[in-house]
CSV table of C-alpha atoms and ligand atoms in Angstrom, one decimal:
chain,number,residue,atom,x,y,z
A,1127,MET,CA,24.0,13.8,10.0
A,1128,ARG,CA,20.3,14.4,8.8
A,1129,LEU,CA,19.0,12.1,6.5
A,1130,GLU,CA,15.8,12.9,4.6
A,1131,LYS,CA,13.9,10.2,2.4
A,1132,LYS,CA,10.6,9.8,0.6
A,1133,SER,CA,8.2,7.0,1.4
A,1134,PRO,CA,6.3,6.0,-1.5
A,1135,CYS,CA,2.7,3.9,-1.5
A,1136,LYS,CA,1.6,0.7,-3.5
A,1137,VAL,CA,-1.6,-0.6,-4.8
A,1138,ASN,CA,-2.5,-4.0,-5.1
A,1139,LEU,CA,-3.2,-4.9,-8.7
A,1140,LEU,CA,-4.6,-8.5,-7.4
A,1141,LEU,CA,-5.2,-9.3,-4.1
A,1142,ASN,CA,-6.5,-13.1,-3.8
A,1143,ILE,CA,-7.7,-14.3,-0.7
A,1144,LEU,CA,-6.9,-18.2,-0.5
A,1145,GLY,CA,-8.4,-18.7,2.9
A,1146,LYS,CA,-8.2,-18.3,6.8
A,1147,ARG,CA,-5.3,-19.5,8.7
A,1148,ALA,CA,-5.0,-21.4,12.0
A,1149,ASP,CA,-3.4,-18.1,13.4
A,1150,GLY,CA,-5.9,-15.9,12.5
A,1151,PHE,CA,-4.0,-14.3,9.3
A,1152,HIS,CA,-5.3,-14.9,6.0
A,1153,GLU,CA,-3.2,-16.7,3.4
A,1154,LEU,CA,-3.2,-14.6,0.2
A,1155,GLU,CA,-1.4,-14.0,-3.4
A,1156,THR,CA,-0.9,-10.5,-4.4
A,1157,VAL,CA,0.6,-8.5,-6.9
A,1158,MET,CA,1.9,-5.3,-5.4
A,1159,GLN,CA,3.1,-2.2,-7.7
A,1160,PRO,CA,5.0,0.6,-6.2
A,1161,VAL,CA,3.4,4.3,-6.7
A,1162,ASN,CA,5.8,7.3,-6.8
A,1163,PHE,CA,3.3,9.4,-4.6
A,1164,CYS,CA,5.2,9.8,-1.2
A,1165,ASP,CA,5.3,10.8,2.4
A,1166,GLU,CA,8.6,12.5,3.5
A,1167,LEU,CA,10.6,11.6,6.5
A,1168,SER,CA,13.8,13.0,8.0
A,1169,PHE,CA,16.3,11.4,10.5
A,1170,GLU,CA,18.9,12.9,12.7
A,1171,ARG,CA,20.7,10.9,15.8
A,1172,GLY,CA,19.3,12.5,19.0
A,1173,GLU,CA,20.6,11.6,22.7
A,1174,SER,CA,18.6,9.2,23.9
A,1175,GLY,CA,15.0,7.8,23.3
A,1176,ILE,CA,12.9,8.2,20.3
A,1177,GLN,CA,11.5,11.7,19.3
A,1178,LEU,CA,8.5,11.7,16.4
A,1179,SER,CA,6.5,14.5,15.1
A,1180,CYS,CA,4.5,14.5,12.4
A,1181,SER,CA,2.5,17.2,10.5
A,1182,ASP,CA,-1.0,15.2,10.6
A,1183,LYS,CA,-1.8,16.4,14.1
A,1184,ASN,CA,-4.2,13.8,14.3
A,1185,LEU,CA,-1.9,11.1,14.0
A,1186,PRO,CA,-0.4,9.5,17.1
A,1187,VAL,CA,3.4,10.2,17.8
A,1188,ASN,CA,4.3,7.4,20.4
A,1189,SER,CA,4.2,3.6,20.3
A,1190,LYS,CA,0.8,3.4,18.4
A,1191,ASN,CA,2.8,4.8,15.2
A,1192,LEU,CA,4.5,2.3,12.9
A,1193,VAL,CA,7.5,4.6,12.6
A,1194,PHE,CA,7.6,4.7,16.2
A,1195,ARG,CA,7.9,0.6,16.4
A,1196,ALA,CA,10.0,0.5,13.6
A,1197,ALA,CA,12.6,2.5,15.5
A,1198,VAL,CA,12.3,0.9,18.7
A,1199,ASP,CA,12.8,-2.4,16.9
A,1200,PHE,CA,15.7,-1.3,14.9
A,1201,LEU,CA,17.8,0.1,18.1
A,1202,SER,CA,17.0,-2.7,19.9
A,1203,ALA,CA,18.1,-5.4,17.2
A,1204,ALA,CA,21.1,-3.3,16.9
A,1205,LYS,CA,21.9,-2.7,20.6
A,1206,ILE,CA,22.0,1.0,19.9
A,1207,ASN,CA,21.4,3.2,23.0
A,1208,ASP,CA,21.4,6.5,21.1
A,1209,GLY,CA,18.3,8.3,20.4
A,1210,VAL,CA,16.8,9.5,17.1
A,1211,LYS,CA,14.7,12.2,16.0
A,1212,ILE,CA,12.1,11.6,13.3
A,1213,ASN,CA,9.8,13.9,11.2
A,1214,LEU,CA,6.9,12.4,9.1
A,1215,GLU,CA,5.3,14.6,6.6
A,1216,LYS,CA,2.2,12.8,5.7
A,1217,LYS,CA,0.7,13.2,2.1
A,1218,ILE,CA,-0.7,9.5,1.3
A,1219,PRO,CA,-4.0,9.2,3.0
A,1220,ARG,CA,-4.4,6.8,5.9
A,1221,ALA,CA,-6.4,3.5,6.0
A,1222,ALA,CA,-6.5,4.2,2.5
A,1223,GLY,CA,-5.2,0.7,1.3
A,1224,LEU,CA,-2.0,2.5,-0.1
A,1225,GLY,CA,0.1,1.0,2.5
A,1226,GLY,CA,1.5,4.6,3.5
A,1227,GLY,CA,1.9,3.5,7.6
A,1228,SER,CA,3.7,0.4,6.2
A,1229,GLY,CA,5.8,2.3,3.8
A,1230,ASN,CA,6.9,4.8,6.4
A,1231,ALA,CA,8.0,1.9,8.8
A,1232,ALA,CA,10.2,0.2,6.2
A,1233,THR,CA,11.5,3.5,5.2
A,1234,THR,CA,12.5,4.3,9.1
A,1235,LEU,CA,14.3,0.6,9.2
A,1236,LEU,CA,16.2,1.3,6.0
A,1237,ALA,CA,17.3,5.1,6.8
A,1238,LEU,CA,18.4,4.1,10.5
A,1239,ASN,CA,20.0,1.4,9.4
A,1240,GLU,CA,22.4,4.1,6.9
A,1241,LEU,CA,22.3,6.5,9.8
A,1242,PHE,CA,24.0,4.1,12.1
A,1243,CYS,CA,26.6,2.4,9.2
A,1244,GLN,CA,24.5,-0.5,8.4
A,1245,PRO,CA,24.7,-2.7,11.8
A,1246,LEU,CA,21.8,-4.9,10.5
A,1247,ALA,CA,21.9,-7.4,7.4
A,1248,ILE,CA,19.0,-7.1,5.2
A,1249,LYS,CA,17.6,-10.3,6.2
A,1250,LYS,CA,17.2,-9.2,9.7
A,1251,LEU,CA,15.3,-6.1,8.2
A,1252,CYS,CA,13.2,-8.4,6.8
A,1253,GLU,CA,12.5,-10.4,10.0
A,1254,ILE,CA,11.8,-6.9,11.8
A,1255,ALA,CA,9.7,-6.1,9.1
A,1256,ALA,CA,7.6,-8.6,8.9
A,1257,ALA,CA,6.7,-9.0,12.6
A,1258,LEU,CA,5.5,-5.4,12.4
A,1259,GLY,CA,2.9,-6.0,9.7
A,1260,SER,CA,2.1,-8.0,6.9
A,1261,ASP,CA,2.8,-5.2,4.2
A,1262,ILE,CA,6.1,-3.7,5.6
A,1263,PRO,CA,8.9,-6.1,3.5
A,1264,PHE,CA,7.4,-5.3,0.3
A,1265,PHE,CA,8.5,-1.6,1.4
A,1266,LEU,CA,12.0,-2.8,1.6
A,1267,GLN,CA,12.7,-2.6,-1.9
A,1268,ASP,CA,11.4,-0.7,-4.9
A,1269,LYS,CA,10.1,-3.2,-7.5
A,1270,PRO,CA,6.7,-4.6,-8.5
A,1271,ALA,CA,6.3,-7.8,-6.4
A,1272,LEU,CA,4.6,-11.0,-5.9
A,1273,ALA,CA,3.7,-11.4,-2.3
A,1274,THR,CA,2.5,-14.5,-0.5
A,1275,GLY,CA,2.0,-15.7,2.6
A,1276,ARG,CA,0.0,-13.1,4.7
A,1277,GLY,CA,1.5,-10.8,2.4
A,1278,GLU,CA,5.2,-10.8,4.0
A,1279,LYS,CA,6.9,-13.0,1.4
A,1280,ILE,CA,8.2,-11.0,-1.3
A,1281,GLN,CA,9.4,-11.7,-4.6
A,1282,PRO,CA,10.6,-9.0,-6.5
A,1283,LEU,CA,9.7,-8.7,-10.4
A,1284,GLY,CA,10.8,-6.4,-13.0
A,1285,ASN,CA,8.8,-3.5,-14.3
A,1286,PHE,CA,5.5,-4.8,-16.0
A,1287,SER,CA,5.5,-3.7,-19.8
A,1288,ALA,CA,1.9,-3.5,-19.7
A,1289,LEU,CA,2.3,-0.4,-17.6
A,1290,ASN,CA,5.0,1.3,-19.7
A,1291,GLY,CA,3.9,5.1,-20.0
A,1292,LYS,CA,0.6,4.4,-18.1
A,1293,ALA,CA,-0.5,6.4,-15.2
A,1294,PHE,CA,-2.6,6.0,-11.8
A,1295,LEU,CA,-5.3,8.0,-11.1
A,1296,LEU,CA,-6.0,7.5,-7.2
A,1297,ILE,CA,-9.2,8.6,-5.5
A,1298,HIS,CA,-9.7,8.2,-1.8
A,1299,PRO,CA,-13.5,8.8,-0.8
A,1300,GLY,CA,-13.1,10.7,2.2
A,1301,PHE,CA,-13.5,7.8,4.4
A,1302,GLY,CA,-10.9,4.9,5.3
A,1303,ILE,CA,-11.8,1.2,6.0
A,1304,SER,CA,-9.9,-0.4,9.1
A,1305,THR,CA,-8.1,-3.6,7.6
A,1306,PRO,CA,-9.1,-5.8,10.3
A,1307,TRP,CA,-13.2,-5.0,9.8
A,1308,ALA,CA,-12.5,-6.2,5.7
A,1309,TYR,CA,-10.9,-9.2,6.7
A,1310,GLN,CA,-12.9,-10.3,9.4
A,1311,ASN,CA,-16.4,-9.7,7.3
A,1312,LEU,CA,-15.0,-11.5,4.4
A,1313,ALA,CA,-16.8,-14.6,6.2
A,1314,ARG,CA,-19.5,-13.7,4.9
A,1315,PHE,CA,-18.4,-14.1,1.3
A,1316,PRO,CA,-17.1,-17.7,1.3
A,1317,GLU,CA,-16.2,-17.9,-2.7
A,1318,ALA,CA,-14.0,-14.7,-2.0
A,1319,LEU,CA,-12.6,-16.3,1.4
A,1320,ASN,CA,-11.5,-19.3,-0.4
A,1321,GLY,CA,-9.9,-17.8,-3.9
A,1322,ASN,CA,-8.3,-20.5,-6.0
A,1323,ALA,CA,-4.5,-20.1,-6.0
A,1324,GLY,CA,-2.9,-19.4,-9.4
A,1325,ARG,CA,-4.6,-15.9,-10.4
A,1326,ALA,CA,-1.5,-13.6,-9.4
A,1327,LYS,CA,1.0,-15.8,-11.6
A,1328,ASP,CA,-1.8,-15.7,-14.3
A,1329,LEU,CA,-2.1,-12.1,-14.1
A,1330,ILE,CA,1.7,-11.5,-13.9
A,1331,SER,CA,2.2,-13.2,-17.3
A,1332,LYS,CA,-0.2,-11.1,-19.0
A,1333,LEU,CA,1.4,-8.0,-17.3
A,1334,GLN,CA,4.7,-9.0,-18.9
A,1335,ALA,CA,3.6,-9.8,-22.1
A,1336,ASN,CA,1.3,-6.6,-22.4
A,1337,ASP,CA,-1.6,-8.3,-23.1
A,1338,TRP,CA,-4.6,-6.0,-22.9
A,1339,PRO,CA,-7.7,-5.8,-22.2
A,1340,ALA,CA,-6.8,-9.6,-20.7
A,1341,VAL,CA,-4.5,-7.5,-17.9
A,1342,ALA,CA,-7.8,-5.5,-17.0
A,1343,ASP,CA,-9.7,-8.7,-16.7
A,1344,GLY,CA,-6.8,-10.3,-14.4
A,1345,PHE,CA,-7.3,-7.5,-11.8
A,1346,TYR,CA,-9.1,-8.5,-9.0
A,1347,ASN,CA,-9.4,-8.0,-5.0
A,1348,SER,CA,-11.3,-10.3,-2.5
A,1349,LEU,CA,-11.7,-7.6,-0.3
A,1350,GLU,CA,-14.3,-6.0,-2.3
A,1351,ALA,CA,-16.8,-8.2,-1.7
A,1352,PRO,CA,-17.5,-6.7,2.0
A,1353,ALA,CA,-16.1,-3.2,1.2
A,1354,LEU,CA,-18.2,-2.7,-2.1
A,1355,GLU,CA,-21.3,-4.0,-0.3
A,1356,LYS,CA,-20.8,-1.7,3.2
A,1357,PHE,CA,-19.8,1.4,0.5
A,1358,PRO,CA,-21.5,1.1,-2.7
A,1359,ILE,CA,-20.0,4.4,-3.5
A,1360,LEU,CA,-17.1,2.9,-4.3
A,1361,GLN,CA,-18.9,0.6,-7.2
A,1362,LEU,CA,-20.1,3.5,-8.8
A,1363,PHE,CA,-16.6,5.2,-8.8
A,1364,GLN,CA,-15.3,1.9,-10.8
A,1365,GLU,CA,-18.2,2.2,-13.2
A,1366,PHE,CA,-17.8,5.6,-13.8
A,1367,LEU,CA,-14.1,5.3,-14.2
A,1368,ARG,CA,-14.6,2.1,-17.1
A,1369,THR,CA,-16.9,4.1,-18.8
A,1370,ASN,CA,-15.0,7.4,-19.0
A,1371,GLY,CA,-11.8,5.7,-20.3
A,1372,ALA,CA,-9.7,4.0,-17.4
A,1373,LEU,CA,-8.4,0.9,-18.8
A,1374,ALA,CA,-8.7,-0.8,-15.3
A,1375,ALA,CA,-10.3,0.3,-12.2
A,1376,LEU,CA,-10.2,-1.5,-8.6
A,1377,MET,CA,-9.9,-0.9,-4.8
A,1378,SER,CA,-6.7,-1.4,-3.6
A,1379,GLY,CA,-5.7,-3.7,-0.7
A,1380,SER,CA,-8.5,-3.3,2.3
A,1381,GLY,CA,-9.7,0.1,0.6
A,1382,SER,CA,-10.9,3.0,0.7
A,1383,THR,CA,-8.8,3.9,-2.1
A,1384,THR,CA,-9.8,3.3,-5.7
A,1385,PHE,CA,-7.3,3.3,-8.5
A,1386,ALA,CA,-7.7,3.7,-12.1
A,1387,ILE,CA,-5.2,2.9,-14.8
A,1388,CYS,CA,-5.2,5.3,-17.5
A,1389,GLU,CA,-3.5,5.6,-21.3
A,1390,ASN,CA,-1.2,8.3,-20.2
A,1391,ILE,CA,-1.0,11.2,-18.0
A,1392,SER,CA,-2.9,13.5,-19.8
A,1393,ALA,CA,-5.9,10.9,-20.0
A,1394,ALA,CA,-5.9,10.4,-16.2
A,1395,GLU,CA,-5.6,14.3,-15.8
A,1396,SER,CA,-8.7,14.9,-17.9
A,1397,LEU,CA,-10.5,11.7,-16.0
A,1398,ALA,CA,-9.7,13.2,-12.7
A,1399,GLU,CA,-11.8,16.4,-13.7
A,1400,LYS,CA,-14.7,14.5,-15.4
A,1401,PHE,CA,-14.4,12.4,-11.8
A,1402,LYS,CA,-14.7,15.6,-9.7
A,1403,SER,CA,-17.2,17.2,-11.3
A,1404,LYS,CA,-19.5,14.2,-11.1
A,1405,PHE,CA,-18.9,13.2,-7.5
A,1406,GLY,CA,-17.9,16.9,-6.1
A,1407,GLU,CA,-14.7,18.0,-4.6
A,1408,ASN,CA,-14.5,16.1,-1.4
A,1409,CYS,CA,-12.8,12.9,-2.8
A,1410,TRP,CA,-9.0,13.3,-2.6
A,1411,THR,CA,-7.3,12.5,-5.9
A,1412,ALA,CA,-3.9,12.2,-7.3
A,1413,VAL,CA,-2.3,11.6,-10.8
A,1414,VAL,CA,0.7,9.4,-10.8
A,1415,PRO,CA,2.8,8.2,-13.5
A,1416,VAL,CA,3.6,4.5,-13.1
B,2227,C5P,O1,-0.1,-7.4,9.5
B,2227,C5P,P1,-1.3,-6.6,9.7
B,2227,C5P,O2,-0.9,-5.7,10.8
B,2227,C5P,O3,-0.9,-5.1,8.5
B,2227,C5P,O4,-2.6,-7.0,9.7
B,2227,C5P,C1,-3.7,-6.0,10.0
B,2227,C5P,C2,-4.9,-6.6,10.4
B,2227,C5P,O5,-5.1,-7.3,9.1
B,2227,C5P,C3,-4.5,-8.4,11.3
B,2227,C5P,O6,-4.9,-8.0,12.3
B,2227,C5P,C4,-5.6,-9.1,10.8
B,2227,C5P,O7,-6.8,-8.9,11.4
B,2227,C5P,C5,-5.7,-8.9,9.2
B,2227,C5P,N1,-5.1,-9.6,8.1
B,2227,C5P,C6,-5.2,-11.0,7.8
B,2227,C5P,N2,-4.8,-11.9,7.2
B,2227,C5P,C7,-3.4,-11.1,6.6
B,2227,C5P,C8,-3.0,-9.3,6.6
B,2227,C5P,C9,-3.9,-9.0,7.8
B,2227,C5P,O8,-6.0,-11.2,8.5
B,2227,C5P,N3,-2.9,-11.9,5.6
């Protein structure tokens, strides 16, 4: 049996850091929105061991890859001695703040559980996911969600009416930003490091009430403080997008992707064209319906 799965990405409509914890992680509240732009994975049982192949030859296919680590942890927790063959077709940019690698790991846990006839309960999959990375539990489900703690505590939400019919324009500038770097450099921005809790719930009620333009005012990302200082081009992207018709523009996660929310697909496509003629063809862009 061969299983084929799509592995979507996400944007953070809000990422509010509340302070640094004793364990070195940061306490946060974030509103995560699934985005239907996907990597593709296939899974087959094999004789023994884990054989991972990947379309992106720059990605490791050993224990440095989250897919490989998710497979190791799954097989060990489920006490399975058989091997697996996994292929990853990479489409989502890396170090992009889109959660591509995290989504791949979650998809791997769900797919292997299906391939081996559900030996693990979802609670156990959530534990494995949280130990592998803060963003991974979000991808075990497919709804928008409020995430708290270090990002691993997930409260799924219904679709936001403010985003009905809208479209995302995703823009990757051609360079990545390291997540540990972004968090470490927050220390120089005390206001961004120590946000007040409550912004997430506030934004969620505006998103549910379809309350524009208050929704756009509620979008916020603490990690923009270090990222936009080091890469001022990302600030220029946002200004350009807002001036040219985007309802909102923000950096996703720890960057480097900027996303814009547009009225509909055709508005997002024409904004993408304008953006490319202004900033050149080197940027990667994608238009995705919400
Ligand atoms: O959990 P994850 O592996 O995605 O985290 C990568 C790095 O990002 C951590 O090692 C830490 O430096 C930083 N981080 C953090 N606080 C969080 C999430 C991530 O400091 N809530």
